[in-house]
C-alpha positions as YAML, in Angstrom:
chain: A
units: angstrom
residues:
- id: 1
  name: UNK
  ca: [51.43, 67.00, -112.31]
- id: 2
  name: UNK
  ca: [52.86, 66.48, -108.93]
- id: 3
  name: UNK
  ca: [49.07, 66.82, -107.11]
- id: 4
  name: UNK
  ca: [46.05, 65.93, -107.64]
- id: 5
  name: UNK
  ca: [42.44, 65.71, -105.38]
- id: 6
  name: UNK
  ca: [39.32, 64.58, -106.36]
- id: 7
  name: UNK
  ca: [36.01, 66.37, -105.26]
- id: 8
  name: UNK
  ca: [34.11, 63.77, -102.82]
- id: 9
  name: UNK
  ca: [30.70, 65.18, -104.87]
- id: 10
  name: UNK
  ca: [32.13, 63.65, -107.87]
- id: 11
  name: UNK
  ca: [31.98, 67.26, -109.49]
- id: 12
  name: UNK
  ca: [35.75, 67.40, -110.55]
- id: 13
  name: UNK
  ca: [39.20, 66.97, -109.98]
- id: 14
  name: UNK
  ca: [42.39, 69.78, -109.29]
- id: 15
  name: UNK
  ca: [45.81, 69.40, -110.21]
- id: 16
  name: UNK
  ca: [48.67, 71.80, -109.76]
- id: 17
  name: UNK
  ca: [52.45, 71.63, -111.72]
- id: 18
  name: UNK
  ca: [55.29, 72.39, -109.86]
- id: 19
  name: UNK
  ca: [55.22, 75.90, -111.51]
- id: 20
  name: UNK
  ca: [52.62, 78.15, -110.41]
- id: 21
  name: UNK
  ca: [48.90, 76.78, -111.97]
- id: 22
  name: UNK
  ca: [45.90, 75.07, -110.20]
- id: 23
  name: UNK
  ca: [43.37, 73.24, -112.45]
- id: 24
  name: UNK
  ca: [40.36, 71.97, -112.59]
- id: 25
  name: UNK
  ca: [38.84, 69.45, -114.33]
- id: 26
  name: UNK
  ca: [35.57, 67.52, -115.10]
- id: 27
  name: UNK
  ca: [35.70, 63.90, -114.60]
- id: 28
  name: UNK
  ca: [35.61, 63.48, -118.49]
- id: 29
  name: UNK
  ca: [39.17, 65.38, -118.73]
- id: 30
  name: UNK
  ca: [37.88, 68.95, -119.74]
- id: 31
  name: UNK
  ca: [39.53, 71.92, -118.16]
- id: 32
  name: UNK
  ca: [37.02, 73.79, -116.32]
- id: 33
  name: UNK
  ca: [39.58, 76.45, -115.32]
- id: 34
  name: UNK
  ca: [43.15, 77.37, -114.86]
- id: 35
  name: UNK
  ca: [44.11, 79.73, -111.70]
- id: 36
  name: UNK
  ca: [47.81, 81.06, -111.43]
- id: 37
  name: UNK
  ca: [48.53, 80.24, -107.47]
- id: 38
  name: UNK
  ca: [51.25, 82.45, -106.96]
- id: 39
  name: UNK
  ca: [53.01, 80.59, -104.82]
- id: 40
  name: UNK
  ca: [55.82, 80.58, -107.12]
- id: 41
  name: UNK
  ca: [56.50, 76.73, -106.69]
- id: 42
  name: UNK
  ca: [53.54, 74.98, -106.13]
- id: 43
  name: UNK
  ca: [54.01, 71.61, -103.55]
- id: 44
  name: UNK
  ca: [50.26, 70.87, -102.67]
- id: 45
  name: UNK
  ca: [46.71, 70.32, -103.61]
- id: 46
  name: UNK
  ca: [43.72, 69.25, -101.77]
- id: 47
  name: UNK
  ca: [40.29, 69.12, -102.27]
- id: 48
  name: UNK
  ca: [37.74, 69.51, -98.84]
- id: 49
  name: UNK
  ca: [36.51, 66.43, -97.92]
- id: 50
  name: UNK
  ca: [32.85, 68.63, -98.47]
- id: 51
  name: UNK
  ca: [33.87, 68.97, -102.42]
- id: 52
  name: UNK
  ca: [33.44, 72.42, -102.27]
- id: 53
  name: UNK
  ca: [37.06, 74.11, -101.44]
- id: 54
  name: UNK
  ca: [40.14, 73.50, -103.71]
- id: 55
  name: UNK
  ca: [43.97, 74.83, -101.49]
- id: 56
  name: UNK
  ca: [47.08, 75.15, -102.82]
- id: 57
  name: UNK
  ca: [50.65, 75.84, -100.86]
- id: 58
  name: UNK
  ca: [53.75, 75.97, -101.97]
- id: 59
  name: UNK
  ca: [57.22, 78.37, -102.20]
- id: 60
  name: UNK
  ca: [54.63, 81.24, -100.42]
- id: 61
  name: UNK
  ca: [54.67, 81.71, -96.66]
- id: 62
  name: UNK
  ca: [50.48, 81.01, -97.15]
- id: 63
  name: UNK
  ca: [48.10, 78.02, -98.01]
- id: 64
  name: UNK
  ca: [45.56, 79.85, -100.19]
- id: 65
  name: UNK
  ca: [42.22, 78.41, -100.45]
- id: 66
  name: UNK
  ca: [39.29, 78.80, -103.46]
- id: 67
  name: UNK
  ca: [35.27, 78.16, -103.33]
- id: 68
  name: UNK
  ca: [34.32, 75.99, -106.27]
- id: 69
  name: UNK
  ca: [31.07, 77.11, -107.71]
- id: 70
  name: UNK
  ca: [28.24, 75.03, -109.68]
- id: 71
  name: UNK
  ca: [25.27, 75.95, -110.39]
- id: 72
  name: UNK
  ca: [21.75, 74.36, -109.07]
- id: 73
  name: UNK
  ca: [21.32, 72.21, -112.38]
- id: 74
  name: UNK
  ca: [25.20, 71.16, -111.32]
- id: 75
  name: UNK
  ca: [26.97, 72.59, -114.60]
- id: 76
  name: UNK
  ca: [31.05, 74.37, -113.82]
- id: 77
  name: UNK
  ca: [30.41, 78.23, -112.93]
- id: 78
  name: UNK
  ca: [33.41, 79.03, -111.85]
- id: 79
  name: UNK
  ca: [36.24, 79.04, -109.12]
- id: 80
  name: UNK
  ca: [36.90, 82.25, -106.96]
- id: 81
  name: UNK
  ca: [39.57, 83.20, -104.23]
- id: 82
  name: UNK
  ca: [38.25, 81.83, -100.37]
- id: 83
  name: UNK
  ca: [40.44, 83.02, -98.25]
- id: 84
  name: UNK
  ca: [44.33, 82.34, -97.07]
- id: 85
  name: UNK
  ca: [46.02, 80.78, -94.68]
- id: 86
  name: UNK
  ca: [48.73, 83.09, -93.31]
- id: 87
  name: UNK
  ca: [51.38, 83.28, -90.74]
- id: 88
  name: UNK
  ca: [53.77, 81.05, -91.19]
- id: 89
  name: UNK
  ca: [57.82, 82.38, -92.43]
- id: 90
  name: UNK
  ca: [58.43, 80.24, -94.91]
- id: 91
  name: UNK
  ca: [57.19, 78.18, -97.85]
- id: 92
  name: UNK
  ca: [53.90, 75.89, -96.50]
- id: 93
  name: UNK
  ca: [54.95, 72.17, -97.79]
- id: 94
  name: UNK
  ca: [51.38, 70.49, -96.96]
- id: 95
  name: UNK
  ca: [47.81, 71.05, -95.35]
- id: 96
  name: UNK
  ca: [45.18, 69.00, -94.75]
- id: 97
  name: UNK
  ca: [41.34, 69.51, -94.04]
- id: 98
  name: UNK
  ca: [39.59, 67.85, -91.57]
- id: 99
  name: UNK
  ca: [36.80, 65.80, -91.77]
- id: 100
  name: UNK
  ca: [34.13, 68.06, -92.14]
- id: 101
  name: UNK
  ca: [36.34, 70.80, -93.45]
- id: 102
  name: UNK
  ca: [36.35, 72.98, -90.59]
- id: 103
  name: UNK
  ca: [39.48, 73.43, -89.61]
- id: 104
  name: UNK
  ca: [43.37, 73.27, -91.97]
- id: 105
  name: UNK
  ca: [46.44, 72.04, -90.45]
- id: 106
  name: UNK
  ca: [49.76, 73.31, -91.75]
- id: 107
  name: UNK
  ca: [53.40, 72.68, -91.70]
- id: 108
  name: UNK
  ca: [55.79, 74.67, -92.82]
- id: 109
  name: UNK
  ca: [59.61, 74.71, -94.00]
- id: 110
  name: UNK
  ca: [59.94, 77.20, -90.97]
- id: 111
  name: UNK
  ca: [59.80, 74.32, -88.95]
- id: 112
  name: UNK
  ca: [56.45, 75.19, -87.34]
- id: 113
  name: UNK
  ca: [52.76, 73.63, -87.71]
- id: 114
  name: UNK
  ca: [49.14, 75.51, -87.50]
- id: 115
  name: UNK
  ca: [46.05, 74.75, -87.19]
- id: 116
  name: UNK
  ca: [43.32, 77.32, -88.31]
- id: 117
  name: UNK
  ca: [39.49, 77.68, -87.75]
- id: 118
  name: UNK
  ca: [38.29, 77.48, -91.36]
- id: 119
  name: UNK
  ca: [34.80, 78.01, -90.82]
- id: 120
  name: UNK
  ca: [34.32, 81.44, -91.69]
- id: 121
  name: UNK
  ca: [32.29, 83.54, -93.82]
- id: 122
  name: UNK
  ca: [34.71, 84.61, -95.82]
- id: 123
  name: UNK
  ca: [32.45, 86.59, -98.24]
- id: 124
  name: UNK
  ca: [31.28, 89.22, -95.29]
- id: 125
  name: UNK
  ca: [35.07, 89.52, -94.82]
- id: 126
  name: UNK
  ca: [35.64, 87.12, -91.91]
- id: 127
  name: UNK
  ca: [39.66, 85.45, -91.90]
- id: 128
  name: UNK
  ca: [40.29, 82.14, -91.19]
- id: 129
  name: UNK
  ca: [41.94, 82.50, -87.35]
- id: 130
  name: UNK
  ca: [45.09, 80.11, -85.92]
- id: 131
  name: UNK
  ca: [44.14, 77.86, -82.72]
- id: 132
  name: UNK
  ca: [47.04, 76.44, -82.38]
- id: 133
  name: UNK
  ca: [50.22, 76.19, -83.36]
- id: 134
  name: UNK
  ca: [53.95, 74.96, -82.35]
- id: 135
  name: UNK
  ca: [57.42, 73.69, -83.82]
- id: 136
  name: UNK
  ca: [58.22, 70.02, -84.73]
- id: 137
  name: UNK
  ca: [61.19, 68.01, -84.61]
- id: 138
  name: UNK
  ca: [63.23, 66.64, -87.60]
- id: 139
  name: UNK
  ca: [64.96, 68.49, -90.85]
- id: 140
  name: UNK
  ca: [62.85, 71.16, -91.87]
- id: 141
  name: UNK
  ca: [64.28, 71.47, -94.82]
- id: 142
  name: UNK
  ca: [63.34, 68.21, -95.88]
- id: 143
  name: UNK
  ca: [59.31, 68.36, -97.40]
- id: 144
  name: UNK
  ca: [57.20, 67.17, -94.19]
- id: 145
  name: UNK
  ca: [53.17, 66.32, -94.62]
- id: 146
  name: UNK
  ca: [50.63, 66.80, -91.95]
- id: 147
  name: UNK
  ca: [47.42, 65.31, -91.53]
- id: 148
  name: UNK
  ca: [44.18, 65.32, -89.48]
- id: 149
  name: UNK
  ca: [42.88, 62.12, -87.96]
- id: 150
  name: UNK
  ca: [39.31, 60.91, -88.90]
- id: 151
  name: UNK
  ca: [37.66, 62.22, -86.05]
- id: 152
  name: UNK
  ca: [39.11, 65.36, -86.23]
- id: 153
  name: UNK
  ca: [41.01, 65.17, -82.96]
- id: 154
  name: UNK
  ca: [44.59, 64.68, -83.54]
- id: 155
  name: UNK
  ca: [46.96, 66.12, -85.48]
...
């Protein structure tokens, strides 16, 4: 396991290998499901700070992202594909979620961060859309991590 999140609803936990699989798992250690990522190399896992997206990045040029489903009585029904996070050239080595899971930040082995509207309804077809984006100093071939400050602000 090189990541792991934890669902702020208490509902479950993800981990991905460094191969290709995302899992997720009840808080008493039972696989709920197993999704192949196909990012090749998996780097990254997060959970929305709302509990109810799971993302994954790694080798890919994409973060992709997956809807967690429970039903009312709050028993596993199962984990679907979201949406992804395209555009950058190379593989994405972190993301993060702000606070109220509206927006993803990315940054990239390209050597270039985003930052994408995630608000969307993606099950009438709508994309997550970039708002901003730009390059950042440093190695880029060295694995970088991004982050979104509390109040949503800075990157």
């Amino acid at each position: 396991i090189i990541g792991l999140g934890i669902a702020s609803n208490g509902k479950f936990i993800a981990t991905c290998s460094d191969k290709t699989d995302l899992i997720i798992w009840s808080l008493r250690g039972d696989v709920l499901a197993r999704v192949d990522t196909y990012h090749n190399l998996t780097y990254c896992v997060r959970v929305s700070p709302c509990g109810r997206f799971v993302a994954t990045s790694g080798f890919t040029s994409d973060v992709k992202v997956w809807e967690v489903k429970f039903t009312k009585s709050g028993e596993f029904e199962k984990i679907g594909k979201a949406f992804e996070l395209p555009g950058h050239r190379s593989g994405v080595y972190s993301f993060a979620f702000s606070p109220d899971s509206s927006r993803m930040a990315t940054i990239s082995k390209d050597g270039t961060w985003k930052v994408y509207a995630t608000n969307v309804d993606y099950s009438k077809g709508q994309d997550a859309s970039i708002l901003k984006s730009g390059s950042f100093d440093g190695d880029s071939s060295q694995k970088s991590i991004i982050a979104i400050s509390h109040d949503g602000q800075l990157v």
